[in-house]
XYZ file of C-alpha atoms in Angstrom:
606
model
C -259.089 -87.661 82.649
C -258.387 -83.985 82.956
C -259.408 -82.156 86.041
C -261.494 -79.779 83.985
C -263.590 -82.715 82.663
C -264.050 -84.048 86.183
C -265.212 -80.609 87.328
C -267.684 -80.528 84.391
C -269.169 -83.895 85.383
C -269.413 -82.704 88.957
C -271.200 -79.564 87.736
C -273.781 -81.697 85.891
C -274.303 -83.822 88.996
C -274.780 -80.703 91.110
C -277.265 -79.348 88.581
C -279.214 -82.601 88.653
C -279.249 -82.675 92.449
C -280.441 -79.085 92.497
C -283.328 -79.836 90.093
C -284.277 -82.899 92.102
C -284.248 -80.861 95.293
C -286.394 -78.208 93.650
C -288.918 -80.794 92.561
C -289.072 -82.190 96.083
C -289.673 -78.728 97.453
C -292.303 -78.070 94.908
C -293.990 -81.398 95.814
C -294.027 -80.634 99.514
C -295.442 -77.243 98.852
C -298.008 -78.669 96.514
C -297.211 -76.603 93.479
C -299.246 -77.857 90.599
C -297.620 -79.332 87.520
C -298.121 -76.323 85.329
C -296.376 -74.083 87.799
C -293.654 -76.656 88.155
C -293.219 -76.556 84.392
C -293.032 -72.825 84.440
C -290.540 -72.794 87.267
C -288.439 -75.427 85.525
C -288.474 -73.276 82.385
C -287.260 -70.359 84.441
C -284.455 -72.423 85.926
C -283.540 -73.699 82.482
C -283.576 -70.232 81.013
C -281.563 -68.852 83.895
C -278.991 -71.573 83.597
C -278.885 -71.264 79.821
C -278.443 -67.531 79.975
C -275.670 -67.918 82.479
C -273.954 -70.510 80.401
C -274.490 -68.511 77.213
C -273.036 -65.475 78.918
C -270.080 -67.462 80.102
C -269.651 -68.977 76.673
C -269.834 -65.540 75.066
C -267.243 -64.213 77.427
C -264.907 -67.068 76.669
C -265.555 -66.644 72.947
C -264.734 -62.987 73.346
C -261.571 -63.930 75.140
C -260.610 -66.239 72.343
C -261.261 -63.526 69.824
C -259.180 -61.067 71.800
C -256.396 -63.549 71.989
C -256.502 -64.192 68.282
C -256.643 -60.492 67.594
C -253.745 -59.855 69.934
C -251.788 -62.593 68.219
C -252.431 -61.010 64.882
C -251.471 -57.547 66.128
C -248.342 -58.869 67.838
C -247.363 -60.704 64.732
C -247.630 -57.562 62.644
C -245.843 -55.383 65.170
C -243.184 -58.016 65.697
C -242.590 -58.181 61.990
C -242.264 -54.385 61.846
C -239.887 -54.298 64.811
C -237.756 -57.041 63.338
C -237.553 -55.054 60.144
C -236.711 -51.804 61.963
C -234.179 -53.420 64.250
C -232.881 -55.553 61.401
C -233.032 -58.777 63.347
C -234.281 -62.214 62.354
C -238.058 -62.786 62.410
C -239.541 -64.457 65.491
C -240.148 -68.182 65.035
C -243.449 -69.426 66.568
C -243.974 -72.781 68.221
C -246.808 -74.527 66.391
C -247.589 -76.988 69.164
C -248.477 -74.450 71.841
C -251.954 -73.127 72.634
C -253.369 -69.819 71.528
C -253.018 -68.352 74.985
C -249.301 -69.304 75.203
C -248.666 -68.118 71.703
C -250.242 -64.775 72.516
C -248.154 -64.504 75.623
C -244.919 -65.363 73.811
C -245.648 -62.944 71.017
C -246.585 -60.185 73.450
C -243.407 -60.776 75.480
C -241.246 -60.676 72.368
C -242.920 -57.490 71.197
C -242.335 -55.822 74.530
C -238.686 -56.865 74.435
C -238.179 -55.518 70.948
C -240.000 -52.311 71.849
C -237.554 -51.868 74.674
C -234.596 -52.425 72.340
C -236.013 -49.912 69.914
C -236.507 -47.367 72.650
C -232.967 -47.862 73.992
C -231.440 -47.519 70.537
C -233.376 -44.344 69.825
C -232.443 -42.907 73.210
C -228.759 -43.700 72.647
C -228.945 -42.260 69.163
C -230.469 -39.081 70.551
C -227.753 -38.812 73.217
C -225.027 -39.396 70.632
C -226.583 -36.804 68.382
C -226.577 -34.263 71.179
C -222.934 -35.011 72.002
C -221.998 -34.890 68.330
C -223.740 -31.560 67.883
C -222.081 -30.113 70.985
C -218.611 -31.262 69.941
C -219.127 -29.996 66.426
C -220.163 -26.600 67.765
C -217.015 -26.429 69.912
C -214.849 -27.551 66.994
C -216.766 -25.320 64.566
C -217.581 -28.240 62.327
C -220.748 -28.594 60.186
C -223.554 -30.699 61.728
C -223.939 -34.311 60.755
C -227.195 -35.309 58.978
C -228.688 -38.336 60.772
C -232.288 -39.605 60.409
C -233.566 -39.505 63.967
C -236.925 -41.124 63.037
C -235.440 -44.418 61.960
C -234.192 -46.989 64.372
C -230.398 -47.265 64.115
C -228.816 -50.643 63.714
C -226.110 -51.920 66.021
C -223.468 -51.218 63.379
C -224.738 -47.664 62.892
C -224.705 -47.060 66.613
C -221.158 -48.412 66.851
C -220.002 -46.112 64.045
C -221.754 -43.188 65.680
C -220.014 -43.977 68.991
C -216.630 -44.090 67.274
C -217.295 -40.787 65.529
C -218.267 -39.098 68.753
C -215.180 -40.572 70.474
C -213.003 -39.220 67.663
C -214.563 -35.796 67.980
C -214.016 -35.902 71.732
C -210.352 -36.795 71.267
C -209.979 -34.022 68.702
C -211.609 -31.588 71.085
C -209.321 -32.620 73.959
C -206.238 -32.408 71.723
C -207.167 -28.980 70.402
C -208.094 -27.779 73.870
C -204.727 -28.886 75.218
C -203.032 -27.210 72.259
C -205.090 -24.079 72.865
C -204.171 -24.006 76.575
C -200.452 -24.405 75.809
C -200.492 -21.730 73.117
C -202.536 -19.442 75.344
C -200.036 -19.818 78.181
C -197.126 -19.033 75.857
C -199.009 -16.048 74.417
C -199.642 -14.685 77.907
C -195.955 -15.114 78.818
C -194.845 -13.380 75.621
C -197.302 -10.555 76.197
C -196.044 -10.144 79.750
C -192.442 -10.181 78.533
C -193.246 -7.674 75.806
C -195.547 -5.694 78.133
C -198.182 -5.997 75.409
C -201.909 -5.436 76.116
C -204.476 -7.359 73.984
C -205.799 -4.831 71.503
C -207.837 -6.973 69.085
C -211.057 -8.886 69.694
C -209.343 -12.173 68.956
C -206.546 -11.464 71.432
C -209.121 -10.507 74.066
C -211.085 -13.693 73.381
C -207.920 -15.710 73.837
C -206.580 -14.000 76.936
C -209.641 -12.674 78.764
C -212.553 -14.994 77.933
C -213.347 -18.395 79.414
C -211.431 -21.270 77.812
C -214.576 -23.351 77.316
C -216.164 -20.577 75.238
C -213.341 -20.489 72.711
C -214.072 -22.106 69.373
C -211.462 -24.773 68.751
C -211.580 -24.653 64.976
C -208.596 -25.325 62.801
C -208.711 -21.755 61.629
C -208.634 -20.420 65.188
C -205.788 -22.777 66.132
C -203.852 -21.614 63.066
C -204.558 -17.990 63.999
C -203.370 -18.723 67.540
C -200.139 -20.216 66.235
C -199.663 -17.236 63.938
C -200.207 -14.834 66.850
C -197.757 -16.774 69.017
C -195.190 -16.788 66.225
C -195.531 -13.027 65.775
C -195.081 -12.473 69.505
C -192.097 -14.850 69.611
C -190.514 -13.090 66.631
C -190.981 -9.766 68.336
C -189.631 -11.221 71.578
C -186.648 -12.701 69.723
C -186.014 -9.365 68.067
C -186.101 -7.656 71.437
C -183.820 -10.296 72.942
C -181.439 -10.029 70.000
C -181.499 -6.260 70.284
C -180.867 -6.432 74.028
C -178.142 -9.024 73.582
C -176.553 -6.885 70.891
C -176.674 -3.911 73.229
C -175.100 -6.024 75.994
C -172.374 -7.236 73.651
C -171.782 -3.648 72.610
C -171.608 -2.634 76.261
C -169.124 -5.412 77.094
C -167.036 -4.500 74.062
C -167.017 -0.841 75.068
C -166.158 -1.821 78.646
C -163.170 -3.778 77.421
C -162.067 -1.111 74.973
C -162.434 1.677 77.512
C -160.970 -0.536 80.246
C -163.823 0.255 82.605
C -163.008 -1.079 86.109
C -165.114 -3.851 87.620
C -166.615 -1.667 90.363
C -168.115 0.608 87.698
C -169.622 -2.367 85.851
C -171.458 -3.813 88.863
C -174.288 -1.205 88.956
C -175.208 -2.162 85.364
C -175.376 -5.907 86.175
C -179.104 -5.619 86.962
C -179.958 -4.866 83.322
C -177.649 -7.500 81.827
C -180.523 -10.012 81.754
C -184.041 -9.788 80.322
C -185.528 -8.055 77.315
C -188.393 -5.965 78.628
C -188.921 -2.434 77.387
C -187.597 -0.957 80.606
C -184.392 -2.990 80.390
C -183.970 -2.250 76.677
C -184.247 1.469 77.286
C -181.717 1.253 80.139
C -179.309 -0.643 77.870
C -179.650 2.014 75.177
C -178.863 4.723 77.696
C -175.769 2.840 78.860
C -174.603 2.363 75.262
C -175.078 6.066 74.550
C -173.091 6.944 77.663
C -170.259 4.572 76.712
C -170.265 5.807 73.106
C -169.837 9.348 74.341
C -167.046 8.183 76.626
C -165.489 6.323 73.701
C -165.367 9.464 71.605
C -163.599 11.169 74.487
C -160.975 8.364 74.607
C -160.813 7.613 70.898
C -157.063 6.946 70.773
C -157.178 4.368 73.543
C -160.176 2.694 71.920
C -158.475 2.509 68.526
C -155.361 0.987 70.093
C -157.534 -1.619 71.828
C -159.286 -2.404 68.532
C -155.926 -2.821 66.848
C -154.952 -5.439 69.418
C -158.174 -7.262 68.618
C -157.470 -6.921 64.902
C -154.028 -8.472 65.359
C -155.613 -11.386 67.209
C -158.081 -11.965 64.373
C -155.260 -11.727 61.836
C -153.394 -14.432 63.718
C -156.502 -16.599 64.011
C -157.281 -16.181 60.307
C -153.632 -16.798 59.307
C -153.319 -13.510 57.455
C -150.106 -12.904 55.586
C -148.067 -9.736 55.995
C -149.388 -8.399 52.686
C -152.974 -8.943 53.815
C -152.292 -7.153 57.079
C -150.647 -4.217 55.339
C -153.632 -3.956 53.001
C -155.623 -2.408 55.862
C -153.925 1.002 55.766
C -155.930 2.619 58.628
C -154.172 0.237 61.021
C -150.964 2.223 60.572
C -152.544 5.689 60.660
C -151.923 7.965 63.624
C -154.694 10.435 62.839
C -157.133 9.309 65.570
C -160.452 10.534 64.269
C -164.022 9.288 64.375
C -163.715 8.113 60.779
C -160.636 6.072 61.643
C -162.491 4.514 64.554
C -165.390 3.670 62.250
C -163.060 1.996 59.758
C -161.532 -0.083 62.555
C -164.980 -1.092 63.817
C -166.064 -2.165 60.348
C -162.870 -4.170 59.852
C -163.247 -5.914 63.218
C -166.834 -6.858 62.413
C -165.799 -8.140 58.998
C -162.956 -10.222 60.427
C -165.144 -11.546 63.222
C -167.797 -12.654 60.746
C -165.136 -14.109 58.471
C -163.621 -16.073 61.341
C -166.992 -17.332 62.583
C -167.966 -18.403 59.054
C -164.783 -20.456 58.677
C -164.153 -21.259 62.327
C -164.006 -25.025 61.821
C -161.454 -24.722 59.039
C -159.283 -22.291 60.983
C -159.428 -24.531 64.053
C -158.379 -27.457 61.868
C -155.467 -25.462 60.465
C -154.507 -24.407 63.999
C -154.565 -28.027 65.065
C -152.307 -28.912 62.128
C -149.921 -26.069 63.083
C -149.685 -27.368 66.649
C -149.150 -30.932 65.421
C -146.507 -29.709 62.970
C -144.623 -27.841 65.708
C -144.754 -30.930 67.890
C -143.486 -33.009 64.967
C -140.542 -30.638 64.446
C -139.819 -30.749 68.178
C -139.670 -34.548 68.053
C -137.370 -34.339 65.039
C -135.090 -31.969 66.937
C -135.025 -34.236 69.980
C -134.264 -37.238 67.768
C -130.944 -35.604 66.816
C -130.047 -34.763 70.428
C -127.614 -37.339 71.901
C -128.688 -36.537 75.456
C -132.060 -38.137 74.820
C -130.488 -41.579 75.311
C -130.088 -40.877 79.021
C -133.780 -41.940 79.184
C -134.395 -40.585 82.636
C -137.868 -41.461 83.902
C -138.813 -43.320 80.704
C -139.021 -40.077 78.687
C -137.448 -41.653 75.601
C -140.088 -44.392 75.401
C -142.858 -41.878 75.975
C -141.513 -39.582 73.255
C -141.213 -42.453 70.802
C -144.836 -43.445 71.416
C -146.037 -39.886 70.938
C -143.893 -39.511 67.850
C -145.277 -42.730 66.321
C -148.813 -41.580 67.094
C -148.147 -38.164 65.571
C -146.692 -39.689 62.401
C -150.024 -41.464 61.900
C -152.375 -38.637 62.810
C -150.613 -35.819 60.950
C -151.163 -37.230 57.405
C -154.764 -38.092 58.289
C -155.339 -34.553 59.496
C -153.856 -33.166 56.286
C -156.116 -35.360 54.147
C -159.170 -34.403 56.172
C -158.359 -30.705 55.881
C -157.698 -31.084 52.186
C -161.133 -32.645 51.601
C -162.927 -30.036 53.706
C -161.104 -27.142 52.037
C -161.831 -28.492 48.559
C -165.523 -28.793 49.474
C -165.508 -25.259 50.879
C -163.771 -23.873 47.768
C -166.372 -25.519 45.531
C -169.221 -24.021 47.535
C -167.720 -20.527 47.763
C -165.945 -20.485 44.377
C -162.831 -18.972 45.944
C -159.513 -20.188 47.301
C -158.989 -20.816 51.016
C -155.804 -18.901 51.830
C -153.473 -19.427 54.799
C -150.578 -16.999 55.253
C -151.123 -15.618 51.767
C -151.181 -18.966 49.931
C -153.363 -22.013 49.516
C -153.288 -24.284 52.511
C -152.085 -27.425 50.709
C -149.348 -25.380 49.019
C -148.426 -24.051 52.462
C -148.274 -27.625 53.827
C -146.186 -28.795 50.895
C -143.828 -25.847 51.393
C -143.412 -26.679 55.090
C -142.562 -30.293 54.278
C -140.091 -29.132 51.622
C -138.431 -26.719 54.056
C -138.177 -29.534 56.571
C -136.621 -31.794 53.957
C -134.120 -29.096 52.963
C -133.244 -28.463 56.606
C -132.582 -32.180 57.126
C -130.453 -32.233 53.974
C -128.511 -29.171 55.167
C -127.926 -30.752 58.588
C -126.780 -33.939 56.902
C -124.311 -32.030 54.709
C -122.996 -30.148 57.749
C -122.394 -33.439 59.572
C -120.613 -34.864 56.555
C -118.471 -31.734 56.227
C -117.692 -31.840 59.951
C -116.713 -35.511 59.739
C -114.538 -34.760 56.723
C -112.772 -31.916 58.507
C -112.307 -34.088 61.577
C -110.805 -36.849 59.486
C -108.427 -34.399 57.851
C -107.432 -33.023 61.264
C -106.756 -36.482 62.626
C -104.755 -37.327 59.514
C -102.569 -34.314 60.208
C -102.429 -34.133 64.008
C -103.757 -37.424 65.297
C -106.769 -38.029 67.468
C -107.225 -35.962 70.607
C -107.622 -37.517 74.033
C -111.090 -37.582 75.507
C -111.739 -35.049 78.194
C -113.438 -36.659 81.156
C -116.904 -35.345 81.827
C -118.485 -35.435 85.224
C -122.190 -35.449 85.931
C -123.587 -33.959 89.112
C -124.073 -36.557 91.799
C -121.920 -39.122 90.005
C -118.764 -40.554 91.619
C -115.714 -40.528 89.328
C -113.977 -43.760 88.499
C -110.923 -44.493 90.602
C -107.541 -44.425 88.922
C -105.793 -47.657 88.414
C -108.955 -49.649 88.185
C -108.236 -52.744 86.121
C -110.723 -54.547 83.900
C -109.853 -57.902 82.441
C -110.667 -58.554 78.784
C -109.752 -62.106 77.814
C -105.980 -62.117 78.300
C -105.442 -58.341 78.134
C -105.420 -55.987 81.113
C -106.601 -52.405 80.590
C -105.501 -49.685 82.959
C -107.269 -46.338 83.195
C -104.715 -44.687 85.424
C -103.939 -41.862 82.994
C -105.621 -40.435 79.924
C -102.656 -41.651 77.829
C -102.182 -45.024 79.467
C -101.140 -48.029 77.428
C -102.427 -51.548 76.976
C -99.886 -54.135 78.117
C -100.324 -57.702 76.812
C -99.200 -60.675 78.806
C -96.166 -61.080 76.573
C -94.697 -57.793 77.807
C -93.768 -54.661 75.939
C -95.636 -51.389 75.627
C -98.608 -50.896 73.325
C -100.182 -47.419 73.303
C -103.930 -46.863 73.219
C -105.452 -46.903 69.748
C -107.003 -43.607 68.632
C -110.100 -45.515 67.441
C -112.808 -44.829 69.981
C -115.731 -47.120 70.663
C -118.538 -46.775 68.092
C -121.511 -44.706 69.283
C -124.917 -46.368 69.732
C -126.289 -44.598 66.666
C -124.620 -44.564 63.290
C -125.090 -40.825 62.938
C -124.713 -39.693 66.562
C -121.629 -39.586 68.736
C -121.585 -40.467 72.420
C -119.230 -38.704 74.827
C -116.983 -41.206 76.632
C -115.766 -40.144 80.039
C -112.246 -41.062 81.104
C -110.936 -41.326 84.587
C -108.532 -38.579 85.568
C -107.717 -39.679 89.078
C -106.296 -36.930 91.269
C -104.601 -35.245 88.330
C -106.378 -32.539 86.429
C -107.207 -33.012 82.717
C -104.794 -30.193 81.901
C -101.936 -31.891 83.737
C -102.750 -35.169 82.008
C -102.694 -33.472 78.633
C -99.407 -31.712 79.359
C -97.819 -34.984 80.456
C -99.183 -36.748 77.373
C -97.864 -33.975 75.164
C -94.447 -34.204 76.818
C -94.232 -37.937 76.276
C -95.259 -37.621 72.675
C -93.096 -34.588 71.931
C -89.984 -36.347 73.336
C -90.181 -38.870 70.487
C -88.150 -37.005 67.894
C -90.209 -33.883 68.555
C -93.266 -35.208 66.674
C -96.851 -35.583 67.945
C -97.902 -39.222 67.753
C -101.349 -40.558 67.174
C -103.162 -40.530 70.478
C -101.367 -37.337 71.508
C -102.914 -33.971 72.100
C -102.128 -30.621 70.577
C -103.083 -27.640 72.583
C -104.228 -25.783 69.473
C -106.228 -28.701 68.116
C -109.829 -28.959 69.313
C -111.074 -32.203 70.821
C -112.609 -34.496 68.246
C -115.284 -36.942 69.230
C -115.652 -39.079 66.174
C -113.534 -40.489 63.345
C -113.990 -42.822 60.415
C -112.484 -46.318 60.126
C -110.277 -45.239 57.244
C -108.748 -42.374 59.235
C -108.108 -44.663 62.195
C -106.317 -47.211 60.051
C -104.008 -44.603 58.509
C -103.149 -42.930 61.798
C -102.610 -46.265 63.485
C -99.978 -47.335 60.873
C -98.156 -44.054 61.399
C -98.501 -44.598 65.123
C -96.786 -48.055 64.825
C -93.860 -46.666 62.841
C -93.311 -43.824 65.257
C -93.655 -46.247 68.157
C -90.801 -48.452 66.893
C -88.582 -45.403 66.475
C -89.467 -44.163 69.931
C -88.676 -47.573 71.462
C -85.195 -47.653 69.948
C -84.492 -44.068 70.980
C -85.702 -44.798 74.512
C -83.475 -47.853 74.847
C -80.416 -45.860 73.727
C -81.192 -43.132 76.214
C -81.384 -45.609 79.100
C -77.997 -47.154 78.249
C -76.358 -43.750 78.124
C -77.920 -42.750 81.417
C -76.732 -45.947 83.162
C -73.196 -45.404 81.839
C -73.134 -41.862 83.165
C -74.298 -43.014 86.580
C -71.577 -45.681 86.841
C -68.896 -43.187 85.904
């Protein structure tokens, strides 16, 4: 049994006890029955009224609860629709009081959500409006009466964040441009003279409208100032270059240049005016020393001619260069020509540098070719020969590549400019081909000279025999001792005299063959040094000539004729012919020598 039912039973019991007690009181007092009836009616009525009142109040409460439930249900339905959430699901098993409480709680919760959304929407709207005013953008139409959904609020947040980023980006851009504008104005000594310039420079940064139009106008203003600054800098730099050029042409000493060093940097109006004054002063001084200036310009012209590979005809085409009438007009013509050549050189600087590189490589190639024909290179002191060969091999690879590269670049340049690229009065590739042809002809001429020299030497040896080798001494080198013997198989060679003989083990005298040892290279001769001992080469030659002339008065092969120059090389054919003559003369000389000895011994005995 519920406690409420127990309390109701106890209330009935109490009421009964109270009525019983009243009746006992009435009996003791002696209240008649009619009055007891009346009093009981009063008690009944009083109790009934109280209960009716209590019942009415509870009925009223029930009605209020039902009404509240109805109202909450309607409001909850409206809130769910406005907030676009799912409808509230009621629990059918709960009492009216609990239902009313749940509905009221849910309504309060949804009211709070609605209020928060509208407050956030209002705040976002204010931020959006503020940002749009700063960025000079049109306002955004948003229904502030409706309750925004979560998706709408999220989109609104993103839009405001984007506007804030745009504002920060434009503000940073504005600050940077403003700083550059202020620097340019200070450099140009420019005072803001328009309302826009004053708004940019003088007003607060937060008050500036960061519209795209204003940013574009800012950039345009900065560009104009930078162009003007660049023009001033270019003008000042041109004045400085003119001053330096005039200094060099007038040969101004360094101590006179130092006072002007303060204005050799910067481009402010004060500095520009000072530069103009200095140029005017130097121009006046130049007119006073016009001859010296023209001579200096001519030196510069010659340098540009060399750098641009001008031919003699091209140089002579500038007639004022050779004039001696030093006037202002002549100076002007020289100035114009220098400027033209300078621009021409700068426009084709890469090509001229490439041609210069080829010229240097070509000279180095010719130097290696010259060294290759020098017999002294085989001394190879300090490894120079190996180093030269490596450089020569490297140059033989790089030179053709450089020519091909220059050829391609020049062809491209000629197509773009529709004119020929001329070096020394002719096209570059024709110039290269001519240089190679001249080199080939020079090699052919040298080859023919060697052949002619060898032919003349052969003819000389055929007529006069081969000449003895003159010993050559090198500084710091000890000469070979006379009489030094070297064994070769069974033959002993003696180097006692320049005309010594080879004596085989079988006896007899065999004179040295005129055939010298072959040189290391087939086309180069190597000087062979002979030992002279204590005798001088002249004495050795005189003794050799005497021995050879004693043989029937003829000069044998291997002898030396004072009028015949020393020959260093001979062919195999010439050696064979002179050696056969040498054998015949040797047999005659042997017989004559034997006869002379017999006659001498007979005279001694007698």
